[in-house]
């Protein structure tokens, strides 16, 4: 049987519709949610992400504060900049685009953003809240994967979930979110022995490695749900971490690339921004 195609465009549109309702309710209370996107330097990929985020905000009635700083911005200047955004009552969410120029200390920057405004969910307090099972901003990409599973009625409870990748942006929080929903979670990484064998135990396999088409059919159990977080630019265009054509026939459900997890990150960012604005009113 053909697998269910988990369509990120459909799910992100559904998330966006809820976000729009939230924006309308806030407007009735006289509040316009505001998102500050800080980009240090002129990395072209980051510039295009930031431009897309601004368009998203405009479409949904979220005020965006575009802050582009030169590549030679000092740590002290950036600290002061973030402090000003933390204090600005019109700014409910702050995102500092990653990666940053190497002279900047990413840990210091992440910790400088007020946890209440940390719509990326990267602040140690928000990651700690996830670990403790407390409410808080959740990292957008794995939170988007959770929204996709929910939309398609895939309940992680009792599933054997294997995550390939342990990044702070995706792999680590992904596993915690699945654990929170009662999956049995295994993290794999570059030092894992018999990676394919471990992946074959998965009812739910999440690939977040950044290696084009690394996950082939020998990594996938018949009937598994496969979520591909990879976005790799190759000569053949955008491809995921999963060899979609070879793997899809084995799956019960799978995300494509593009049009899978990709659109979810921005949708969850806007959702987090509206939640931050609601929180500021409470
Ligand atoms: N760079 C790539 N993805 C992200 C993200 O979700 N947040 C931030 N701040 N930077 C990123």
PDB file of N, CA and C in Angstrom, residues 12-28 33 55-62 267 270-271 274 278:
ATOM      1  N   UNK A  12       1.257  23.149   8.073  1.00  0.00           N
ATOM      2  CA  UNK A  12       1.667  24.518   8.426  1.00  0.00           C
ATOM      3  C   UNK A  12       0.517  25.491   8.167  1.00  0.00           C
ATOM      4  N   UNK A  13      -0.297  25.229   7.132  1.00  0.00           N
ATOM      5  CA  UNK A  13      -1.464  26.099   6.880  1.00  0.00           C
ATOM      6  C   UNK A  13      -2.468  25.985   8.027  1.00  0.00           C
ATOM      7  N   UNK A  14      -2.633  24.774   8.551  1.00  0.00           N
ATOM      8  CA  UNK A  14      -3.565  24.585   9.681  1.00  0.00           C
ATOM      9  C   UNK A  14      -3.044  25.294  10.932  1.00  0.00           C
ATOM     10  N   UNK A  15      -1.742  25.186  11.162  1.00  0.00           N
ATOM     11  CA  UNK A  15      -1.140  25.874  12.320  1.00  0.00           C
ATOM     12  C   UNK A  15      -1.284  27.385  12.136  1.00  0.00           C
ATOM     13  N   UNK A  16      -1.042  27.836  10.916  1.00  0.00           N
ATOM     14  CA  UNK A  16      -1.128  29.267  10.631  1.00  0.00           C
ATOM     15  C   UNK A  16      -2.542  29.798  10.848  1.00  0.00           C
ATOM     16  N   UNK A  17      -3.544  28.995  10.496  1.00  0.00           N
ATOM     17  CA  UNK A  17      -4.941  29.423  10.702  1.00  0.00           C
ATOM     18  C   UNK A  17      -5.201  29.640  12.193  1.00  0.00           C
ATOM     19  N   UNK A  18      -4.674  28.758  13.028  1.00  0.00           N
ATOM     20  CA  UNK A  18      -4.858  28.930  14.488  1.00  0.00           C
ATOM     21  C   UNK A  18      -4.094  30.165  14.976  1.00  0.00           C
ATOM     22  N   UNK A  19      -2.905  30.365  14.404  1.00  0.00           N
ATOM     23  CA  UNK A  19      -2.098  31.532  14.799  1.00  0.00           C
ATOM     24  C   UNK A  19      -2.843  32.824  14.431  1.00  0.00           C
ATOM     25  N   UNK A  20      -3.457  32.814  13.258  1.00  0.00           N
ATOM     26  CA  UNK A  20      -4.192  33.997  12.797  1.00  0.00           C
ATOM     27  C   UNK A  20      -5.341  34.315  13.765  1.00  0.00           C
ATOM     28  N   UNK A  21      -6.033  33.260  14.211  1.00  0.00           N
ATOM     29  CA  UNK A  21      -7.110  33.476  15.202  1.00  0.00           C
ATOM     30  C   UNK A  21      -6.548  34.115  16.470  1.00  0.00           C
ATOM     31  N   UNK A  22      -5.376  33.626  16.875  1.00  0.00           N
ATOM     32  CA  UNK A  22      -4.728  34.184  18.065  1.00  0.00           C
ATOM     33  C   UNK A  22      -4.393  35.659  17.872  1.00  0.00           C
ATOM     34  N   UNK A  23      -3.915  35.999  16.670  1.00  0.00           N
ATOM     35  CA  UNK A  23      -3.568  37.400  16.365  1.00  0.00           C
ATOM     36  C   UNK A  23      -4.840  38.254  16.446  1.00  0.00           C
ATOM     37  N   UNK A  24      -5.953  37.714  15.912  1.00  0.00           N
ATOM     38  CA  UNK A  24      -7.212  38.479  15.927  1.00  0.00           C
ATOM     39  C   UNK A  24      -7.697  38.702  17.350  1.00  0.00           C
ATOM     40  N   UNK A  25      -7.574  37.684  18.176  1.00  0.00           N
ATOM     41  CA  UNK A  25      -8.020  37.841  19.575  1.00  0.00           C
ATOM     42  C   UNK A  25      -7.156  38.867  20.315  1.00  0.00           C
ATOM     43  N   UNK A  26      -5.866  38.831  20.036  1.00  0.00           N
ATOM     44  CA  UNK A  26      -4.967  39.818  20.658  1.00  0.00           C
ATOM     45  C   UNK A  26      -5.308  41.229  20.172  1.00  0.00           C
ATOM     46  N   UNK A  27      -5.670  41.338  18.885  1.00  0.00           N
ATOM     47  CA  UNK A  27      -6.013  42.661  18.329  1.00  0.00           C
ATOM     48  C   UNK A  27      -7.224  43.229  19.068  1.00  0.00           C
ATOM     49  N   UNK A  28      -8.192  42.354  19.385  1.00  0.00           N
ATOM     50  CA  UNK A  28      -9.377  42.815  20.130  1.00  0.00           C
ATOM     51  C   UNK A  28      -8.982  43.390  21.485  1.00  0.00           C
ATOM     52  N   UNK A  33       1.105  41.330  18.239  1.00  0.00           N
ATOM     53  CA  UNK A  33       2.316  40.567  18.565  1.00  0.00           C
ATOM     54  C   UNK A  33       3.513  41.064  17.741  1.00  0.00           C
ATOM     55  N   UNK A  55       8.077  38.086   5.688  1.00  0.00           N
ATOM     56  CA  UNK A  55       6.853  37.961   4.867  1.00  0.00           C
ATOM     57  C   UNK A  55       5.765  37.227   5.651  1.00  0.00           C
ATOM     58  N   UNK A  56       6.168  36.174   6.374  1.00  0.00           N
ATOM     59  CA  UNK A  56       5.194  35.436   7.192  1.00  0.00           C
ATOM     60  C   UNK A  56       4.521  36.372   8.179  1.00  0.00           C
ATOM     61  N   UNK A  57       5.319  37.181   8.854  1.00  0.00           N
ATOM     62  CA  UNK A  57       4.779  38.105   9.865  1.00  0.00           C
ATOM     63  C   UNK A  57       3.777  39.047   9.227  1.00  0.00           C
ATOM     64  N   UNK A  58       4.147  39.602   8.078  1.00  0.00           N
ATOM     65  CA  UNK A  58       3.270  40.570   7.410  1.00  0.00           C
ATOM     66  C   UNK A  58       1.936  39.908   7.056  1.00  0.00           C
ATOM     67  N   UNK A  59       2.003  38.672   6.583  1.00  0.00           N
ATOM     68  CA  UNK A  59       0.792  37.967   6.168  1.00  0.00           C
ATOM     69  C   UNK A  59      -0.153  37.737   7.338  1.00  0.00           C
ATOM     70  N   UNK A  60       0.414  37.550   8.518  1.00  0.00           N
ATOM     71  CA  UNK A  60      -0.406  37.168   9.669  1.00  0.00           C
ATOM     72  C   UNK A  60      -0.734  38.336  10.604  1.00  0.00           C
ATOM     73  N   UNK A  61      -0.249  39.503  10.280  1.00  0.00           N
ATOM     74  CA  UNK A  61      -0.539  40.641  11.153  1.00  0.00           C
ATOM     75  C   UNK A  61       0.349  40.696  12.386  1.00  0.00           C
ATOM     76  N   UNK A  62       1.523  40.068  12.282  1.00  0.00           N
ATOM     77  CA  UNK A  62       2.511  40.151  13.366  1.00  0.00           C
ATOM     78  C   UNK A  62       3.500  41.254  12.973  1.00  0.00           C
ATOM     79  N   UNK A 267       6.208  28.141  10.733  1.00  0.00           N
ATOM     80  CA  UNK A 267       4.834  28.167  11.276  1.00  0.00           C
ATOM     81  C   UNK A 267       4.854  28.115  12.804  1.00  0.00           C
ATOM     82  N   UNK A 270       5.914  31.443  14.463  1.00  0.00           N
ATOM     83  CA  UNK A 270       4.833  32.433  14.555  1.00  0.00           C
ATOM     84  C   UNK A 270       3.868  32.039  15.672  1.00  0.00           C
ATOM     85  N   UNK A 271       3.610  30.747  15.785  1.00  0.00           N
ATOM     86  CA  UNK A 271       2.728  30.272  16.868  1.00  0.00           C
ATOM     87  C   UNK A 271       3.347  30.619  18.221  1.00  0.00           C
ATOM     88  N   UNK A 274       2.923  34.337  19.028  1.00  0.00           N
ATOM     89  CA  UNK A 274       1.579  34.682  19.519  1.00  0.00           C
ATOM     90  C   UNK A 274       1.411  34.207  20.967  1.00  0.00           C
ATOM     91  N   UNK A 278       0.488  36.520  24.171  1.00  0.00           N
ATOM     92  CA  UNK A 278      -0.595  36.207  25.126  1.00  0.00           C
ATOM     93  C   UNK A 278      -0.044  36.184  26.538  1.00  0.00           C
TER      94      UNK A 278
END
